[in-house]
């Protein structure tokens, strides 16, 4: 019979603590550099780019607002405020769903298409400069595996 684990915190081992500290130091630094470049290069915030890039990759450059909020893991309120700011700049517009009248869609405007078309090459170059080109192919594979594992774990926890 296996003894029951001791009550209390399961403190991190030295190697676990090294991994945790590396994550805590790395993530905000890389993200901040890429976000700074995005703003300097295109005048877009991370939130702007996220919305534009998702809509830019959909058929008809449109999506139900509820589906977009779910996909982006944003509250409807957060997305609504973001869309209001983007509508004021002419990047998106909201439309009633013609087939059912219950929902609304967000649609990328021609100005929004132009924004993402101009921003994407500069953004991907920043991602390369601050992340992709810094790591070896093996490190990139490991990073992708770690990301997928964590995503699957957290995604499963969100489901009822």
Backbone as JSON Lines, residues from 0, in Angstrom:
{"i":0,"aa":"X","n":[0.83,-1.18,0.0],"ca":[0.0,0.0,0.0],"c":[0.88,1.26,0.0]}
{"i":1,"aa":"X","n":[0.56,2.19,-0.89],"ca":[1.34,3.43,-1.03],"c":[0.9,4.41,0.05]}
{"i":2,"aa":"X","n":[1.85,5.0,0.75],"ca":[1.44,5.97,1.79],"c":[0.79,7.21,1.16]}
{"i":3,"aa":"X","n":[-0.13,7.79,1.88],"ca":[-0.81,9.01,1.42],"c":[0.2,10.15,1.36]}
{"i":4,"aa":"X","n":[0.05,11.05,0.39],"ca":[0.98,12.18,0.32],"c":[0.83,13.07,1.55]}
{"i":5,"aa":"X","n":[1.92,13.67,1.91],"ca":[1.91,14.6,3.05],"c":[1.01,15.79,2.73]}
{"i":6,"aa":"X","n":[0.21,16.24,3.72],"ca":[-0.59,17.46,3.47],"c":[0.33,18.68,3.39]}
{"i":7,"aa":"X","n":[-0.15,19.71,2.72],"ca":[0.63,20.93,2.61],"c":[1.08,21.18,1.18]}
{"i":8,"aa":"X","n":[1.8,22.26,0.96],"ca":[2.2,22.61,-0.41],"c":[3.23,21.63,-0.96]}
{"i":9,"aa":"X","n":[3.13,21.42,-2.25],"ca":[4.13,20.62,-2.97],"c":[5.14,21.61,-3.55]}
{"i":10,"aa":"X","n":[6.17,21.94,-2.8],"ca":[7.14,22.93,-3.22],"c":[7.82,22.48,-4.5]}
{"i":11,"aa":"X","n":[8.22,23.45,-5.29],"ca":[8.91,23.15,-6.55],"c":[10.33,22.65,-6.28]}
{"i":12,"aa":"X","n":[10.73,21.69,-7.09],"ca":[12.12,21.25,-7.05],"c":[12.96,22.35,-7.69]}
{"i":13,"aa":"X","n":[14.26,22.21,-7.6],"ca":[15.14,23.22,-8.19],"c":[14.93,23.32,-9.7]}
{"i":14,"aa":"X","n":[14.82,22.19,-10.39],"ca":[14.63,22.24,-11.85],"c":[13.23,22.77,-12.2]}
{"i":15,"aa":"X","n":[12.24,22.44,-11.4],"ca":[10.9,22.98,-11.63],"c":[10.88,24.49,-11.41]}
{"i":16,"aa":"X","n":[11.57,24.92,-10.37],"ca":[11.65,26.36,-10.09],"c":[12.41,27.08,-11.2]}
{"i":17,"aa":"X","n":[13.46,26.49,-11.72],"ca":[14.2,27.08,-12.84],"c":[13.26,27.27,-14.04]}
{"i":18,"aa":"X","n":[12.46,26.25,-14.34],"ca":[11.52,26.33,-15.47],"c":[10.48,27.42,-15.22]}
{"i":19,"aa":"X","n":[9.94,27.48,-14.02],"ca":[8.92,28.47,-13.68],"c":[9.49,29.88,-13.8]}
{"i":20,"aa":"X","n":[10.68,30.11,-13.25],"ca":[11.28,31.44,-13.32],"c":[11.62,31.81,-14.76]}
{"i":21,"aa":"X","n":[12.07,30.85,-15.53],"ca":[12.36,31.12,-16.94],"c":[11.1,31.56,-17.67]}
{"i":22,"aa":"X","n":[9.99,30.88,-17.43],"ca":[8.7,31.25,-18.04],"c":[8.32,32.67,-17.62]}
{"i":23,"aa":"X","n":[8.4,32.94,-16.32],"ca":[7.99,34.24,-15.79],"c":[8.84,35.38,-16.34]}
{"i":24,"aa":"X","n":[10.11,35.13,-16.59],"ca":[10.98,36.17,-17.15],"c":[10.8,36.29,-18.65]}
{"i":25,"aa":"X","n":[10.65,35.17,-19.34],"ca":[10.62,35.16,-20.79],"c":[9.32,35.72,-21.36]}
{"i":26,"aa":"X","n":[8.2,35.22,-20.89],"ca":[6.93,35.55,-21.54],"c":[6.65,37.05,-21.6]}
{"i":27,"aa":"X","n":[6.72,37.78,-20.48],"ca":[6.42,39.22,-20.59],"c":[7.42,39.99,-21.44]}
{"i":28,"aa":"X","n":[8.69,39.57,-21.42],"ca":[9.69,40.28,-22.22],"c":[9.45,40.11,-23.71]}
{"i":29,"aa":"X","n":[9.24,38.87,-24.14],"ca":[9.0,38.61,-25.56],"c":[7.71,39.29,-26.01]}
{"i":30,"aa":"X","n":[6.67,39.14,-25.22],"ca":[5.38,39.73,-25.57],"c":[5.47,41.25,-25.65]}
{"i":31,"aa":"X","n":[6.17,41.86,-24.69],"ca":[6.3,43.32,-24.68],"c":[7.05,43.83,-25.91]}
{"i":32,"aa":"X","n":[8.11,43.14,-26.31],"ca":[8.87,43.54,-27.49],"c":[8.01,43.48,-28.75]}
{"i":33,"aa":"X","n":[7.29,42.39,-28.9],"ca":[6.45,42.22,-30.09],"c":[5.3,43.24,-30.09]}
{"i":34,"aa":"X","n":[4.7,43.47,-28.93],"ca":[3.62,44.46,-28.83],"c":[4.13,45.87,-29.11]}
{"i":35,"aa":"X","n":[5.32,46.19,-28.61],"ca":[5.91,47.52,-28.87],"c":[6.14,47.7,-30.36]}
{"i":36,"aa":"X","n":[6.72,46.68,-31.0],"ca":[6.96,46.77,-32.44],"c":[5.66,46.93,-33.2]}
{"i":37,"aa":"X","n":[4.64,46.19,-32.81],"ca":[3.35,46.27,-33.49],"c":[2.8,47.69,-33.45]}
{"i":38,"aa":"X","n":[2.85,48.3,-32.28],"ca":[2.35,49.67,-32.13],"c":[3.2,50.66,-32.93]}
{"i":39,"aa":"X","n":[4.52,50.52,-32.85],"ca":[5.4,51.43,-33.58],"c":[5.29,51.25,-35.09]}
{"i":40,"aa":"X","n":[5.2,50.0,-35.54],"ca":[5.19,49.73,-36.98],"c":[3.86,50.03,-37.65]}
{"i":41,"aa":"X","n":[2.75,49.78,-36.94],"ca":[1.45,49.88,-37.6],"c":[0.41,50.69,-36.84]}
{"i":42,"aa":"X","n":[0.72,51.11,-35.63],"ca":[-0.24,51.86,-34.83],"c":[-1.34,51.0,-34.24]}
{"i":43,"aa":"X","n":[-1.19,49.69,-34.32],"ca":[-2.21,48.78,-33.8],"c":[-1.83,48.27,-32.42]}
{"i":44,"aa":"X","n":[-2.85,48.04,-31.6],"ca":[-2.63,47.36,-30.33],"c":[-2.68,45.85,-30.58]}
{"i":45,"aa":"X","n":[-2.26,45.08,-29.58],"ca":[-2.36,43.63,-29.71],"c":[-3.82,43.22,-29.92]}
{"i":46,"aa":"X","n":[-4.73,43.86,-29.2],"ca":[-6.15,43.53,-29.33],"c":[-6.65,43.85,-30.73]}
{"i":47,"aa":"X","n":[-6.25,45.0,-31.28],"ca":[-6.62,45.33,-32.66],"c":[-6.15,44.24,-33.62]}
{"i":48,"aa":"X","n":[-4.88,43.89,-33.49],"ca":[-4.29,42.9,-34.4],"c":[-4.98,41.55,-34.26]}
{"i":49,"aa":"X","n":[-5.28,41.16,-33.04],"ca":[-5.95,39.88,-32.82],"c":[-7.29,39.83,-33.54]}
{"i":50,"aa":"X","n":[-8.09,40.87,-33.37],"ca":[-9.41,40.91,-34.03],"c":[-9.24,40.94,-35.55]}
{"i":51,"aa":"X","n":[-8.37,41.81,-36.04],"ca":[-8.17,41.93,-37.49],"c":[-7.67,40.62,-38.1]}
{"i":52,"aa":"X","n":[-6.73,39.96,-37.43],"ca":[-6.16,38.74,-38.0],"c":[-7.16,37.6,-38.01]}
{"i":53,"aa":"X","n":[-7.99,37.5,-36.97],"ca":[-9.01,36.45,-36.97],"c":[-10.02,36.71,-38.08]}
{"i":54,"aa":"X","n":[-10.53,37.93,-38.15],"ca":[-11.51,38.24,-39.19],"c":[-10.91,38.12,-40.59]}
{"i":55,"aa":"X","n":[-9.65,38.5,-40.72],"ca":[-8.99,38.43,-42.02],"c":[-8.82,37.01,-42.53]}
{"i":56,"aa":"X","n":[-8.88,36.04,-41.62],"ca":[-8.7,34.64,-42.03],"c":[-10.01,33.89,-42.21]}
{"i":57,"aa":"X","n":[-11.15,34.58,-42.06],"ca":[-12.44,33.92,-42.21],"c":[-13.02,34.17,-43.59]}
{"i":58,"aa":"X","n":[-13.91,33.27,-44.03],"ca":[-14.62,33.48,-45.29],"c":[-15.49,34.72,-45.16]}
{"i":59,"aa":"X","n":[-15.38,35.6,-46.1],"ca":[-16.18,36.82,-46.11],"c":[-15.74,37.85,-45.09]}
{"i":60,"aa":"X","n":[-14.63,37.58,-44.39],"ca":[-14.12,38.52,-43.38],"c":[-15.19,38.9,-42.37]}
{"i":61,"aa":"X","n":[-15.95,37.9,-41.93],"ca":[-17.02,38.17,-40.97],"c":[-17.18,37.0,-40.03]}
{"i":62,"aa":"X","n":[-17.73,37.3,-38.85],"ca":[-17.95,36.25,-37.87],"c":[-19.0,36.75,-36.87]}
{"i":63,"aa":"X","n":[-19.79,35.82,-36.36],"ca":[-20.71,36.17,-35.29],"c":[-19.91,36.69,-34.11]}
{"i":64,"aa":"X","n":[-20.42,37.72,-33.49],"ca":[-19.71,38.33,-32.36],"c":[-19.55,37.31,-31.23]}
{"i":65,"aa":"X","n":[-20.57,36.53,-30.96],"ca":[-20.47,35.53,-29.89],"c":[-19.39,34.5,-30.2]}
{"i":66,"aa":"X","n":[-19.28,34.07,-31.45],"ca":[-18.26,33.09,-31.84],"c":[-16.86,33.7,-31.74]}
{"i":67,"aa":"X","n":[-16.73,34.96,-32.11],"ca":[-15.44,35.64,-32.03],"c":[-15.0,35.76,-30.57]}
{"i":68,"aa":"X","n":[-15.92,36.14,-29.7],"ca":[-15.6,36.25,-28.27],"c":[-15.15,34.9,-27.72]}
{"i":69,"aa":"X","n":[-15.84,33.85,-28.08],"ca":[-15.48,32.52,-27.6],"c":[-14.12,32.1,-28.15]}
{"i":70,"aa":"X","n":[-13.89,32.29,-29.42],"ca":[-12.62,31.91,-30.04],"c":[-11.45,32.65,-29.4]}
{"i":71,"aa":"X","n":[-11.64,33.93,-29.12],"ca":[-10.57,34.75,-28.57],"c":[-10.45,34.62,-27.06]}
{"i":72,"aa":"X","n":[-11.43,33.94,-26.44],"ca":[-11.46,33.78,-24.98],"c":[-11.62,35.13,-24.28]}
{"i":73,"aa":"X","n":[-12.41,35.99,-24.89],"ca":[-12.71,37.3,-24.32],"c":[-14.15,37.3,-23.85]}
{"i":74,"aa":"X","n":[-14.45,38.14,-22.87],"ca":[-15.85,38.34,-22.48],"c":[-16.54,39.11,-23.59]}
{"i":75,"aa":"X","n":[-17.85,38.97,-23.65],"ca":[-18.61,39.73,-24.66],"c":[-18.42,41.23,-24.42]}
{"i":76,"aa":"X","n":[-18.35,41.62,-23.17],"ca":[-18.18,43.03,-22.84],"c":[-16.83,43.56,-23.34]}
{"i":77,"aa":"X","n":[-15.77,42.81,-23.1],"ca":[-14.45,43.24,-23.57],"c":[-14.44,43.35,-25.09]}
{"i":78,"aa":"X","n":[-15.0,42.35,-25.77],"ca":[-15.02,42.38,-27.22],"c":[-15.87,43.56,-27.72]}
{"i":79,"aa":"X","n":[-16.99,43.8,-27.08],"ca":[-17.85,44.9,-27.49],"c":[-17.13,46.24,-27.41]}
{"i":80,"aa":"X","n":[-16.39,46.46,-26.32],"ca":[-15.63,47.71,-26.18],"c":[-14.54,47.81,-27.25]}
{"i":81,"aa":"X","n":[-13.87,46.69,-27.51],"ca":[-12.83,46.68,-28.54],"c":[-13.42,46.98,-29.91]}
{"i":82,"aa":"X","n":[-14.55,46.34,-30.22],"ca":[-15.19,46.57,-31.51],"c":[-15.67,48.01,-31.66]}
{"i":83,"aa":"X","n":[-16.14,48.6,-30.58],"ca":[-16.56,50.02,-30.63],"c":[-15.38,50.91,-31.03]}
{"i":84,"aa":"X","n":[-14.22,50.67,-30.39],"ca":[-13.03,51.47,-30.74],"c":[-12.64,51.25,-32.2]}
{"i":85,"aa":"X","n":[-12.72,50.01,-32.66],"ca":[-12.33,49.71,-34.03],"c":[-13.34,50.24,-35.04]}
{"i":86,"aa":"X","n":[-14.63,50.25,-34.67],"ca":[-15.65,50.85,-35.54],"c":[-15.41,52.35,-35.7]}
{"i":87,"aa":"X","n":[-15.02,53.01,-34.62],"ca":[-14.76,54.45,-34.67],"c":[-13.62,54.78,-35.61]}
{"i":88,"aa":"X","n":[-12.7,53.84,-35.8],"ca":[-11.59,54.04,-36.73],"c":[-11.89,53.49,-38.11]}
{"i":89,"aa":"X","n":[-13.07,52.9,-38.28],"ca":[-13.48,52.41,-39.59],"c":[-12.92,51.05,-39.99]}
{"i":90,"aa":"X","n":[-12.37,50.31,-39.03],"ca":[-11.74,49.02,-39.34],"c":[-12.75,47.88,-39.42]}
{"i":91,"aa":"X","n":[-13.83,47.98,-38.66],"ca":[-14.87,46.94,-38.64],"c":[-16.24,47.61,-38.6]}
{"i":92,"aa":"X","n":[-17.25,46.8,-38.86],"ca":[-18.63,47.27,-38.65],"c":[-19.43,46.08,-38.13]}
{"i":93,"aa":"X","n":[-20.49,46.38,-37.41],"ca":[-21.39,45.33,-36.92],"c":[-22.6,45.29,-37.81]}
{"i":94,"aa":"X","n":[-23.08,44.08,-38.06],"ca":[-24.28,43.9,-38.89],"c":[-25.18,42.87,-38.24]}
{"i":95,"aa":"X","n":[-26.48,43.06,-38.42],"ca":[-27.44,42.05,-37.98],"c":[-27.24,40.8,-38.85]}
{"i":96,"aa":"X","n":[-27.49,39.64,-38.27],"ca":[-27.45,38.4,-39.05],"c":[-28.76,38.32,-39.82]}
{"i":97,"aa":"X","n":[-28.68,38.37,-41.13],"ca":[-29.87,38.45,-41.98],"c":[-30.78,37.23,-41.84]}
{"i":98,"aa":"X","n":[-30.2,36.07,-41.6],"ca":[-31.0,34.84,-41.61],"c":[-31.81,34.62,-40.35]}
{"i":99,"aa":"X","n":[-31.38,35.17,-39.2],"ca":[-32.16,34.89,-37.99],"c":[-32.53,36.12,-37.18]}
{"i":100,"aa":"X","n":[-31.9,37.24,-37.4],"ca":[-32.26,38.48,-36.72],"c":[-31.96,38.48,-35.23]}
{"i":101,"aa":"X","n":[-31.41,37.39,-34.7],"ca":[-31.13,37.35,-33.26],"c":[-29.71,37.78,-32.94]}
{"i":102,"aa":"X","n":[-28.8,37.5,-33.82],"ca":[-27.4,37.76,-33.52],"c":[-26.84,38.86,-34.38]}
{"i":103,"aa":"X","n":[-25.61,39.2,-34.07],"ca":[-24.9,40.21,-34.84],"c":[-23.56,39.63,-35.26]}
{"i":104,"aa":"X","n":[-23.08,40.13,-36.38],"ca":[-21.77,39.75,-36.89],"c":[-20.88,40.97,-36.89]}
{"i":105,"aa":"X","n":[-19.59,40.73,-36.82],"ca":[-18.62,41.78,-37.02],"c":[-17.98,41.51,-38.38]}
{"i":106,"aa":"X","n":[-17.82,42.58,-39.15],"ca":[-17.33,42.47,-40.52],"c":[-16.11,43.37,-40.66]}
{"i":107,"aa":"X","n":[-15.08,42.83,-41.28],"ca":[-13.89,43.61,-41.59],"c":[-14.21,44.53,-42.77]}
{"i":108,"aa":"X","n":[-13.94,45.81,-42.62],"ca":[-14.16,46.76,-43.7],"c":[-12.95,46.75,-44.64]}
{"i":109,"aa":"X","n":[-13.06,47.46,-45.74],"ca":[-11.91,47.59,-46.65],"c":[-10.73,48.23,-45.92]}
{"i":110,"aa":"X","n":[-11.03,49.2,-45.05],"ca":[-9.96,49.84,-44.27],"c":[-9.33,48.83,-43.32]}
{"i":111,"aa":"X","n":[-10.13,47.95,-42.74],"ca":[-9.6,46.91,-41.86],"c":[-8.74,45.92,-42.6]}
{"i":112,"aa":"X","n":[-9.16,45.55,-43.81],"ca":[-8.35,44.65,-44.64],"c":[-7.01,45.32,-44.95]}
{"i":113,"aa":"X","n":[-7.04,46.61,-45.27],"ca":[-5.79,47.33,-45.56],"c":[-4.89,47.37,-44.33]}
{"i":114,"aa":"X","n":[-5.48,47.58,-43.14],"ca":[-4.68,47.62,-41.91],"c":[-3.96,46.3,-41.67]}
{"i":115,"aa":"X","n":[-4.68,45.18,-41.76],"ca":[-4.06,43.89,-41.47],"c":[-3.08,43.5,-42.58]}
{"i":116,"aa":"X","n":[-3.39,43.88,-43.8],"ca":[-2.48,43.58,-44.92],"c":[-1.15,44.3,-44.75]}
{"i":117,"aa":"X","n":[-1.2,45.54,-44.27],"ca":[0.03,46.3,-44.04],"c":[0.76,45.85,-42.78]}
{"i":118,"aa":"X","n":[0.01,45.51,-41.75],"ca":[0.61,45.17,-40.45],"c":[1.22,43.78,-40.41]}
{"i":119,"aa":"X","n":[0.61,42.82,-41.1],"ca":[1.02,41.42,-40.96],"c":[2.49,41.17,-41.3]}
{"i":120,"aa":"X","n":[3.03,41.67,-42.4],"ca":[4.44,41.38,-42.7],"c":[5.39,41.95,-41.64]}
{"i":121,"aa":"X","n":[5.09,43.14,-41.14],"ca":[5.93,43.75,-40.11],"c":[5.81,42.98,-38.79]}
{"i":122,"aa":"X","n":[4.6,42.53,-38.48],"ca":[4.36,41.79,-37.25],"c":[5.1,40.44,-37.29]}
{"i":123,"aa":"X","n":[5.0,39.75,-38.4],"ca":[5.67,38.44,-38.47],"c":[7.19,38.62,-38.42]}
{"i":124,"aa":"X","n":[7.7,39.69,-38.95],"ca":[9.14,39.96,-38.85],"c":[9.54,40.19,-37.39]}
{"i":125,"aa":"X","n":[8.7,40.88,-36.64],"ca":[8.96,41.09,-35.22],"c":[8.92,39.76,-34.45]}
{"i":126,"aa":"X","n":[7.94,38.93,-34.75],"ca":[7.85,37.6,-34.12],"c":[9.11,36.8,-34.43]}
{"i":127,"aa":"X","n":[9.57,36.88,-35.66],"ca":[10.81,36.18,-36.04],"c":[12.0,36.73,-35.23]}
{"i":128,"aa":"X","n":[12.11,38.05,-35.2],"ca":[13.27,38.7,-34.57],"c":[13.34,38.41,-33.07]}
{"i":129,"aa":"X","n":[12.2,38.39,-32.4],"ca":[12.19,38.25,-30.94],"c":[11.94,36.84,-30.44]}
{"i":130,"aa":"X","n":[11.56,35.91,-31.33],"ca":[11.27,34.55,-30.87],"c":[11.8,33.49,-31.83]}
{"i":131,"aa":"X","n":[11.25,33.43,-33.02],"ca":[11.52,32.31,-33.93],"c":[13.0,32.18,-34.26]}
{"i":132,"aa":"X","n":[13.63,33.26,-34.69],"ca":[15.02,33.19,-35.14],"c":[16.01,33.08,-33.98]}
{"i":133,"aa":"X","n":[15.55,33.27,-32.75],"ca":[16.41,33.15,-31.58],"c":[16.57,31.69,-31.16]}
{"i":134,"aa":"X","n":[15.58,30.87,-31.48],"ca":[15.55,29.47,-31.05],"c":[16.0,28.52,-32.16]}
{"i":135,"aa":"X","n":[16.51,27.38,-31.75],"ca":[16.88,26.34,-32.71],"c":[15.59,25.63,-33.16]}
{"i":136,"aa":"X","n":[15.66,24.9,-34.28],"ca":[14.48,24.13,-34.69],"c":[13.98,23.17,-33.6]}
{"i":137,"aa":"X","n":[14.89,22.55,-32.88],"ca":[14.49,21.65,-31.8],"c":[13.78,22.41,-30.68]}
{"i":138,"aa":"X","n":[14.3,23.58,-30.32],"ca":[13.65,24.39,-29.29],"c":[12.26,24.84,-29.74]}
{"i":139,"aa":"X","n":[12.13,25.18,-31.02],"ca":[10.82,25.57,-31.54],"c":[9.83,24.41,-31.46]}
{"i":140,"aa":"X","n":[10.28,23.2,-31.81],"ca":[9.41,22.03,-31.7],"c":[8.98,21.82,-30.25]}
{"i":141,"aa":"X","n":[9.92,21.95,-29.33],"ca":[9.61,21.78,-27.91],"c":[8.64,22.85,-27.44]}
{"i":142,"aa":"X","n":[8.88,24.09,-27.85],"ca":[7.97,25.18,-27.48],"c":[6.57,24.92,-28.0]}
{"i":143,"aa":"X","n":[6.46,24.45,-29.23],"ca":[5.14,24.14,-29.81],"c":[4.48,23.01,-29.03]}
{"i":144,"aa":"X","n":[5.22,21.98,-28.68],"ca":[4.67,20.86,-27.92],"c":[4.19,21.32,-26.54]}
{"i":145,"aa":"X","n":[5.0,22.11,-25.88],"ca":[4.63,22.63,-24.56],"c":[3.36,23.48,-24.68]}
{"i":146,"aa":"X","n":[3.32,24.35,-25.67],"ca":[2.15,25.19,-25.88],"c":[0.89,24.38,-26.13]}
{"i":147,"aa":"X","n":[1.0,23.36,-26.97],"ca":[-0.16,22.51,-27.26],"c":[-0.61,21.73,-26.03]}
{"i":148,"aa":"X","n":[0.34,21.23,-25.25],"ca":[0.0,20.5,-24.02],"c":[-0.73,21.4,-23.04]}
{"i":149,"aa":"X","n":[-0.19,22.6,-22.82],"ca":[-0.84,23.54,-21.89],"c":[-2.2,23.98,-22.41]}
{"i":150,"aa":"X","n":[-2.29,24.23,-23.7],"ca":[-3.57,24.64,-24.29],"c":[-4.61,23.54,-24.1]}
{"i":151,"aa":"X","n":[-4.25,22.31,-24.39],"ca":[-5.19,21.2,-24.23],"c":[-5.61,21.05,-22.77]}
{"i":152,"aa":"X","n":[-4.68,21.18,-21.86],"ca":[-4.99,21.07,-20.43],"c":[-5.95,22.17,-19.99]}
{"i":153,"aa":"X","n":[-5.65,23.4,-20.36],"ca":[-6.48,24.53,-19.93],"c":[-7.81,24.55,-20.67]}
{"i":154,"aa":"X","n":[-7.82,24.15,-21.95],"ca":[-9.05,24.11,-22.72],"c":[-10.01,23.08,-22.14]}
{"i":155,"aa":"X","n":[-9.5,21.94,-21.74],"ca":[-10.32,20.89,-21.12],"c":[-10.93,21.39,-19.82]}
{"i":156,"aa":"X","n":[-10.17,22.13,-19.07],"ca":[-10.65,22.64,-17.76],"c":[-11.76,23.66,-17.92]}
{"i":157,"aa":"X","n":[-11.82,24.34,-19.06],"ca":[-12.84,25.38,-19.29],"c":[-14.18,24.79,-19.64]}
{"i":158,"aa":"X","n":[-14.2,23.54,-20.12],"ca":[-15.43,22.94,-20.61],"c":[-16.24,22.38,-19.44]}
{"i":159,"aa":"X","n":[-17.58,22.52,-19.53],"ca":[-18.43,22.01,-18.42],"c":[-18.38,20.51,-18.31]}
